[in-house]
Structure formats: C-alpha cells, structure tokens
C-alpha positions as CSV (number, residue, x, y, z in Angstrom):
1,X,-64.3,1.5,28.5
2,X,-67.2,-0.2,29.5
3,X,-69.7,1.7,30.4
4,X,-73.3,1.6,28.9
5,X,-72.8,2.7,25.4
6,X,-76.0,3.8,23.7
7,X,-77.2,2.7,20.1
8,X,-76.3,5.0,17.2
9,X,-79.2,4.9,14.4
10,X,-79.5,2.0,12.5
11,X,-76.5,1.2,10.4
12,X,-77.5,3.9,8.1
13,X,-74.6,5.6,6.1
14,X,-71.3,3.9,4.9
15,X,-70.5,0.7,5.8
16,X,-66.4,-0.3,5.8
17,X,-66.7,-1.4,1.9
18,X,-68.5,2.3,0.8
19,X,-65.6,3.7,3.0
20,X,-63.1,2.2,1.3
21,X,-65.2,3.1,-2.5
22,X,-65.3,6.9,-1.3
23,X,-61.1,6.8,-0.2
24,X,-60.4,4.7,-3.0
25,X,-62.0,7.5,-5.2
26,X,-60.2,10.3,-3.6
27,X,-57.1,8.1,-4.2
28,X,-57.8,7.8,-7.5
29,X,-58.6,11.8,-8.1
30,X,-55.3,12.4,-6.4
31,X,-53.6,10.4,-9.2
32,X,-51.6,12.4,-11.2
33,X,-49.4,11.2,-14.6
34,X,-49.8,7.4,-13.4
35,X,-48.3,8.3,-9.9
36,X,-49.5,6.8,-6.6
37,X,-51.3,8.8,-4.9
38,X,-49.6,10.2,-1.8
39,X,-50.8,11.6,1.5
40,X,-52.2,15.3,1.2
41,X,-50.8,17.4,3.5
42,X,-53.5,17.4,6.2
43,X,-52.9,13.0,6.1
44,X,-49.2,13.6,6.4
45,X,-49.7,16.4,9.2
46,X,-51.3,13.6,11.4
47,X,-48.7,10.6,10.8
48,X,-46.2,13.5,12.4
49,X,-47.6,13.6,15.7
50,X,-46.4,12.7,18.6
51,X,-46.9,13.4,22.2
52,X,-44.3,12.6,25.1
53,X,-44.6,9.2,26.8
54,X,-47.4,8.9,29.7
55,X,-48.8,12.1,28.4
56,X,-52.2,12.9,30.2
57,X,-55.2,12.3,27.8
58,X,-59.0,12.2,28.0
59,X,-61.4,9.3,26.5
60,X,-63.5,11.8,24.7
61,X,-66.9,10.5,22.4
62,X,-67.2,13.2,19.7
63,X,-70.4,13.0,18.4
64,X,-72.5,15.1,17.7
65,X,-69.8,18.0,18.5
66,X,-66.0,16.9,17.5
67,X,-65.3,20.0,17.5
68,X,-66.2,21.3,21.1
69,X,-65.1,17.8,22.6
70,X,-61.8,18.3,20.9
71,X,-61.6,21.4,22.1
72,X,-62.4,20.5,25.5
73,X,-59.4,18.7,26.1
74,X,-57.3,21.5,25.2
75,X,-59.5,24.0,27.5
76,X,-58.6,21.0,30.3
77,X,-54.9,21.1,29.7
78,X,-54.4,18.1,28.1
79,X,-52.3,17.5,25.1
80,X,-53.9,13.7,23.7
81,X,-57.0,12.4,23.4
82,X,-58.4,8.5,23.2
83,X,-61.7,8.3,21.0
84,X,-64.0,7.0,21.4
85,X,-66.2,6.1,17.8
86,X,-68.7,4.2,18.1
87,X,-71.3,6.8,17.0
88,X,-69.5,6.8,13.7
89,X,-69.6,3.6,13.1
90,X,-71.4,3.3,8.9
91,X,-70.3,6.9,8.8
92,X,-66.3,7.2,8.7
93,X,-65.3,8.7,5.7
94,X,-62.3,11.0,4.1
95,X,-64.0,13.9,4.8
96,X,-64.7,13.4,8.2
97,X,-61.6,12.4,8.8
98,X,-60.6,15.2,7.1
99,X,-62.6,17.6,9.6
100,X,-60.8,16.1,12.7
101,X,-57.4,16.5,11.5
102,X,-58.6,20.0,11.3
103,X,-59.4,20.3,14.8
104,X,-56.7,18.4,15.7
105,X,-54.4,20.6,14.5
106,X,-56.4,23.8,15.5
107,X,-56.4,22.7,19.1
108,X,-52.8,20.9,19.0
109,X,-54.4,17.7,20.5
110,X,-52.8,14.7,19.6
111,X,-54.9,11.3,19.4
112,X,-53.1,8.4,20.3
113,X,-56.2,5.5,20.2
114,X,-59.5,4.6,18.9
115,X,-62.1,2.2,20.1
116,X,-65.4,1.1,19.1
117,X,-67.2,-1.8,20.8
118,X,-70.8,-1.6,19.0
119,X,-72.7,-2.4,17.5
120,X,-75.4,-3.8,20.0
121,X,-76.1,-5.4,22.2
122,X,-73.9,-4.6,25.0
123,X,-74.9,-6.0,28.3
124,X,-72.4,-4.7,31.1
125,X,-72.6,-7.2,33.5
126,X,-71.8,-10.5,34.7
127,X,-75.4,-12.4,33.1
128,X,-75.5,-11.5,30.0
129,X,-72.0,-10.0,29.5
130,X,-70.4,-12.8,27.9
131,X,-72.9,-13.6,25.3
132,X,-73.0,-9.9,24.0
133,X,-69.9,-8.4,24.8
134,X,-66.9,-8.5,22.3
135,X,-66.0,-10.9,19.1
136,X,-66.2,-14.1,21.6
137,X,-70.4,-14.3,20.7
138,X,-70.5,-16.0,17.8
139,X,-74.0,-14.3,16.8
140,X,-72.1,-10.6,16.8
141,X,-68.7,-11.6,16.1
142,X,-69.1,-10.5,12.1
143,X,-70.7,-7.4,12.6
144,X,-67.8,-6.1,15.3
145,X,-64.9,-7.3,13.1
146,X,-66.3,-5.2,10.3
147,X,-66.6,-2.0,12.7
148,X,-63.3,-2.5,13.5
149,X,-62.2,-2.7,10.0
150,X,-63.8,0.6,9.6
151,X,-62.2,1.9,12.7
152,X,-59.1,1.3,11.4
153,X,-59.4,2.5,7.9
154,X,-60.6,6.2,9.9
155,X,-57.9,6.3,12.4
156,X,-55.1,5.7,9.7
157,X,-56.6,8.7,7.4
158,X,-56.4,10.7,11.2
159,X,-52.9,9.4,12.2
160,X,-53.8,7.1,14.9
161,X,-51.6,4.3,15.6
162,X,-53.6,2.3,17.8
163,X,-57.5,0.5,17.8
164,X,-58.9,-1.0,20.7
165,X,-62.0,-3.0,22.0
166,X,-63.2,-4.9,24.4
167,X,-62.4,-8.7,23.1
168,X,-65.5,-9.9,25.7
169,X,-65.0,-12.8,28.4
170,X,-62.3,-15.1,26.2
171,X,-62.4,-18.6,27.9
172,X,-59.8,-19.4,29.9
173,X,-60.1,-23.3,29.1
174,X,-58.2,-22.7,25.6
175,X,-60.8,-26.1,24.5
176,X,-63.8,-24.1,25.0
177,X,-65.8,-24.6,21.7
178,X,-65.8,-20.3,21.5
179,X,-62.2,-20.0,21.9
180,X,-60.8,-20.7,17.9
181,X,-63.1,-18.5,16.6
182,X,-62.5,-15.9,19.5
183,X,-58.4,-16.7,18.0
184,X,-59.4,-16.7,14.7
185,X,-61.2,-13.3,14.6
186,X,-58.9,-11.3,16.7
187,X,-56.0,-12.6,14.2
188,X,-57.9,-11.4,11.8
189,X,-58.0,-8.0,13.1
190,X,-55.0,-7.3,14.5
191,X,-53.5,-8.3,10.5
192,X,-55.9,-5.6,9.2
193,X,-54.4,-3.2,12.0
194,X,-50.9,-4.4,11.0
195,X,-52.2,-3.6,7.3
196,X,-52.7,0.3,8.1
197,X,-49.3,0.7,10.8
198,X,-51.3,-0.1,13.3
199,X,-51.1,-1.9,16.9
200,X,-54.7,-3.8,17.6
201,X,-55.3,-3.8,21.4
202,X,-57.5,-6.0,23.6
203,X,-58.9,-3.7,26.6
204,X,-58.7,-5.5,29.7
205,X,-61.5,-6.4,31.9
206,X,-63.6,-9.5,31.0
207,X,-60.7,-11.9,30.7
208,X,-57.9,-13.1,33.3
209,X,-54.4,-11.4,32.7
210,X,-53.1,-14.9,32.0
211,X,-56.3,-15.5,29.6
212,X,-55.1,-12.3,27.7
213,X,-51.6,-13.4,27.7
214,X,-52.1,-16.7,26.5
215,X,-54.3,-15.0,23.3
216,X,-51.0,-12.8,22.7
217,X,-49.3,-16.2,22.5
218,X,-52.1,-17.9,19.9
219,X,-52.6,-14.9,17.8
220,X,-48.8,-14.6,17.6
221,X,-48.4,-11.1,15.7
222,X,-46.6,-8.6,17.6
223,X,-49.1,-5.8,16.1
224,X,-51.3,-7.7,19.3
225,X,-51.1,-5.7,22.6
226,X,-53.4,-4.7,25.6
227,X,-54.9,-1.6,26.1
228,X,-54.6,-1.6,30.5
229,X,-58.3,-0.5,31.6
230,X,-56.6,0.0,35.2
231,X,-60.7,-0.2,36.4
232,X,-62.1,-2.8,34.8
233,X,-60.1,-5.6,36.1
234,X,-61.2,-4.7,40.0
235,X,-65.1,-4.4,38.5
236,X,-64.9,-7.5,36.8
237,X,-63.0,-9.1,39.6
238,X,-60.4,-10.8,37.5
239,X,-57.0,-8.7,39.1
240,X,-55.9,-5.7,40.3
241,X,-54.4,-3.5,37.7
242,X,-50.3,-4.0,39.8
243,X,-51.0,-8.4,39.4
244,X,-51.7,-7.7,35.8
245,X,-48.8,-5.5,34.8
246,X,-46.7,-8.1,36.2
247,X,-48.2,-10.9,33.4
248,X,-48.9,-8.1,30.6
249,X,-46.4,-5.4,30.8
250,X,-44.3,-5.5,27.8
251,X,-47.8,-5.6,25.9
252,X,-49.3,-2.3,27.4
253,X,-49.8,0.0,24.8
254,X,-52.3,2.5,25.8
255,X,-54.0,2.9,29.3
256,X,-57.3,4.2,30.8
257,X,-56.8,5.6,33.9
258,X,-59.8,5.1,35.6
259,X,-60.6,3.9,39.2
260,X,-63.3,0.9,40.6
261,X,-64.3,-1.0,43.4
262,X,-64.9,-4.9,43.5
263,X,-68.1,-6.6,42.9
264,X,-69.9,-7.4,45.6
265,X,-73.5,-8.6,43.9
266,X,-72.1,-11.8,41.4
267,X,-74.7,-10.4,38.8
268,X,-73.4,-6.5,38.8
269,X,-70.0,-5.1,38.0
270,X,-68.0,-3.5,40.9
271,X,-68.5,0.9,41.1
272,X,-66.6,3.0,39.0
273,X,-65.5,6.0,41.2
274,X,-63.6,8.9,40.5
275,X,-59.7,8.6,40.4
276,X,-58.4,8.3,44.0
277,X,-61.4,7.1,45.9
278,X,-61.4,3.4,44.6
279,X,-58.9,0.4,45.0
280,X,-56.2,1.3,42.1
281,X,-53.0,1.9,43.3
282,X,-51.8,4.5,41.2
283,X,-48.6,5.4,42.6
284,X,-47.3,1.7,42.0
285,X,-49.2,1.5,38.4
286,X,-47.4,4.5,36.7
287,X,-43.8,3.6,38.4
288,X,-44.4,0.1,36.7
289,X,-45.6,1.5,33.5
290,X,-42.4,4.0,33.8
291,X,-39.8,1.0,34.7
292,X,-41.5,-1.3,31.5
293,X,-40.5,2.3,29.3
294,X,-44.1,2.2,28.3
295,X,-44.3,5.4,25.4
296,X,-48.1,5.5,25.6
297,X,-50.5,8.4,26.8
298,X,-52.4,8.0,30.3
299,X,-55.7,8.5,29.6
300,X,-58.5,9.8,32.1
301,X,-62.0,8.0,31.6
302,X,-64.3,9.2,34.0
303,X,-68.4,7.4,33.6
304,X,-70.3,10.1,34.3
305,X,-71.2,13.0,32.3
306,X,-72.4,16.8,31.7
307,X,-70.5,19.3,34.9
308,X,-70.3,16.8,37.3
309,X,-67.7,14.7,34.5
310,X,-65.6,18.0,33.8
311,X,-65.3,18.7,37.9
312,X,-64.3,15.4,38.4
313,X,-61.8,15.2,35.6
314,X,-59.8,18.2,36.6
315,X,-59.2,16.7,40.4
316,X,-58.5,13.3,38.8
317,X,-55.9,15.3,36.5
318,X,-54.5,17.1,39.5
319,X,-54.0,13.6,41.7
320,X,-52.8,12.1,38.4
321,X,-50.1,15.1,37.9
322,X,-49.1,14.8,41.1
323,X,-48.2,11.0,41.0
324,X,-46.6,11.5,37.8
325,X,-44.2,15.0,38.9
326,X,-42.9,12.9,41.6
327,X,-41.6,10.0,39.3
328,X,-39.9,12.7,37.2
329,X,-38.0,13.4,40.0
330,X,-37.3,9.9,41.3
C-alpha cells in the first residue's frame, strides 16, 4: 500500500496507553471470583477463523462505514479482507473492535492483516520519500511505533494474526547512521507483535529484497516477515516481484496483489494500473508462492476509488481466479 493516504483529524481520541486503560477495564469487569479474565465469546469467535491458503481478499479502509466496506467484499465474492486502519489510529478500542467482529461474522469475512502507515507526513515519491516514509526518519519514528502498538492491541481483540507497514527506504549500507535505529525500532515492534500472537511484516517497496532480507537477519525474531506488495517493487524500481520471491520467500506472509509499471521520471513513482495491464507476472508469482506452501490470502489493492475501483476489482478478480483455477489443476 502506498498510495497517498489522507490525514485523519488530529490525534484526537485514544492514544495506545487509553486503549490499553479502556481493555484493561473491561478485563478487569470480566473478572469473576479472582479468575483471569478470558475471551468473550465474540474475542474467541475471531481467533477461530481461518480462510484457505491464497484465498482472494480485498485491501479495504473502513472508515467512516465498516460496515458497508465489510460488506462489500462479501457482495464481491471474496471470503478475506486486508485493513487498512489508519483512520483509526487514537481511536481503537474494545468496542470498536467489538463492532467489527460483528460484521465479520455477519458477513462471514475473514481478516487476515492490518496496516497503518500514519501518521503524517507521507510523501510517495522518490524526494522526499525517504525522510517521511516509515520508522527509518528519525523525526516520525516514535509516533509510527506507537500506532503500531495500537494496531496491534485492535487486531488481536479482532483475531488478526498479522500487522504490516511500510518500514520506509532502509539503507542498504548496514553503517548508515539511520540503520540501528531503523533495527532497533522494527525489533521493537515485531516483539510487541510476537506479544499478542502476532507475525509483524515489512511491506515491500522502498528497500532492495536483499536490504529486507538482511533486516530479517539483524532483527532475528522469526515473528519478522514480509508482506509481498507484488507492485511496489516495479514503482519503486528496486525488483520485480519473481527476483524478490527468490531472496524473500520463506518470509512471505501476506501479499497485495496489485500491478505497476517502472519509473521513468527519477523524482515520481512508476503507475499503478489495474491487474493485468502492468509488468507483474502473475502466472509465475502465485506458482512460486504455491511451491514455497505460502498459507496466506491474495489480496487485491486496486488505487483508485468510487465505481471505477469496484469495476476494476471484479476483472482483476476474474484474471486473478483464472491464474489461480489453473494451478489447482496443475
């Protein structure tokens, strides 16, 4: 995901330690005789379920209307759902999370990620990119770890097994000044993740497979994996999505499914275009993904927005099924 997100109100509302106040008190109101609180029923609904692997999703944003975005995956015929939070960020608590297991259950839609990658500034490009985006700018880096942090807390109270963000650019010289800190922090959140059952990926797109790798190596806590962004490395121009799986693989745990072309201006991103027309070879992505037994949901993000977004999303789906129909019967 990288598209350009826009600013949610100021950090009004709950920040991660009133979010952890509000479950701690429901925690402690579900205390009964000196006994630990356990899930409720809705909390234990959503650690059951599961979705079969390379399930077709959709990278959905919820806000303002979880319900009618949840429920528009299910209208499209998919079973999963990545989510995208950001909107949320200040503002997770029990009951929300109470609301989306709700719809999650009403709509039988199973969530498999969440990602946040505010608060701002974001600048999507190649100029100002790597001193905004990510936990890599020192000057954000707080901020971001602590929406993560709330990120996490939410998804575990919803079932979700998996957070993900863009890291930013991480230097490739591993004696860059930025690069302990950039270690430091993302160690820091993928033990949080680890904390609440959770797998902390790093979305791929302003970093070098290799880059990536060599942060798996660093942070050295197999709760790290990579979320593949099968567009973003062609519009950053650090690989094509085939290259990558061959260095990151075994560490794919979720995937956007999503389709670019290279950058031609060295200031602007590549295009994103609509599944099929751009320089992602699909055919050869999933029958990796399929021989590395990769479990995870294949999940459509398409950039653009109102009809135009649901028209496209269908014939992505249909090109996508296709693709995938014929590896069942390889």
């Amino acid at each position: 995901m990288q598209e350009q997100h826009t600013q949610q109100g100021e950090s009004a509302g709950l920040t991660r330690r009133g979010f952890l106040k509000h479950a701690a008190t429901a925690a402690a109101l579900a205390t009964v005789a000196g006994k630990i609180a356990l899930p409720n029923r809705a909390e234990a609904q959503a650690m059951k379920r599961t979705h079969a692997p390379m399930a077709l999703g959709l990278l959905i944003k919820p806000f303002p209307d979880a319900e009618a975005r949840i429920k528009l995956v299910h209208d499209l015929g998919f079973t999963t759902c990545f989510l995208s939070l950001d909107n949320y960020i200040g503002k997770f608590t029990p009951a929300l999370a109470k609301q989306f297991n709700e719809y999650f259950d009403k709509y039988q839609v199973v969530p498999t990620t969440a990602e946040v990658v505010q608060p701002l500034p974001l600048k999507w490009n190649f100029v100002e990119g790597p001193s905004t985006i990510g936990v890599v700018p020192p000057a954000y880096r707080a901020a971001r770890v602590d929406a993560l942090k709330q990120t996490s807390d939410f998804a575990k109270l919803i079932g979700v097994g998996r957070v993900q963000t863009h890291c930013g650019f991480i230097p490739e010289d591993p004696h860059d000044p930025l690069y302990d800190g950039t270690v430091k922090a993302i160690r820091e959140l993928t033990e949080h993740c680890a904390a609440n059952g959770q797998q902390f990926l790093m979305e791929t797109g302003q970093e070098t497979p290799t880059t990536m790798l060599r942060m798996i190596k660093d942070v050295n806590n197999p709760a790290l994996g990579v979320g593949l962004d099968t567009a973003n490395l062609i519009l950053y121009g650090k690989a094509n999505p085939v290259d990558a799986l061959k260095v990151l693989g075994p560490h794919v745990k979720a995937m956007h499914a999503k389709d670019g072309k290279w950058p031609t201006d060295p200031d602007k991103l590549g295009q994103e275009v609509q599944i099929g027309k751009g320089e992602v070879d699909f055919p050869t992505v999933l029958k990796m993904l399929k021989q590395l037994n990769y479990t995870g949901a294949v999940s459509i993000e398409r950039e653009t927005s109102g009809p135009q977004q649901v028209q496209d999303v269908k014939e992505e789906k249909i090109y996508l099924e296709n693709i995938l129909n014929k590896l069942s019967h390889a």
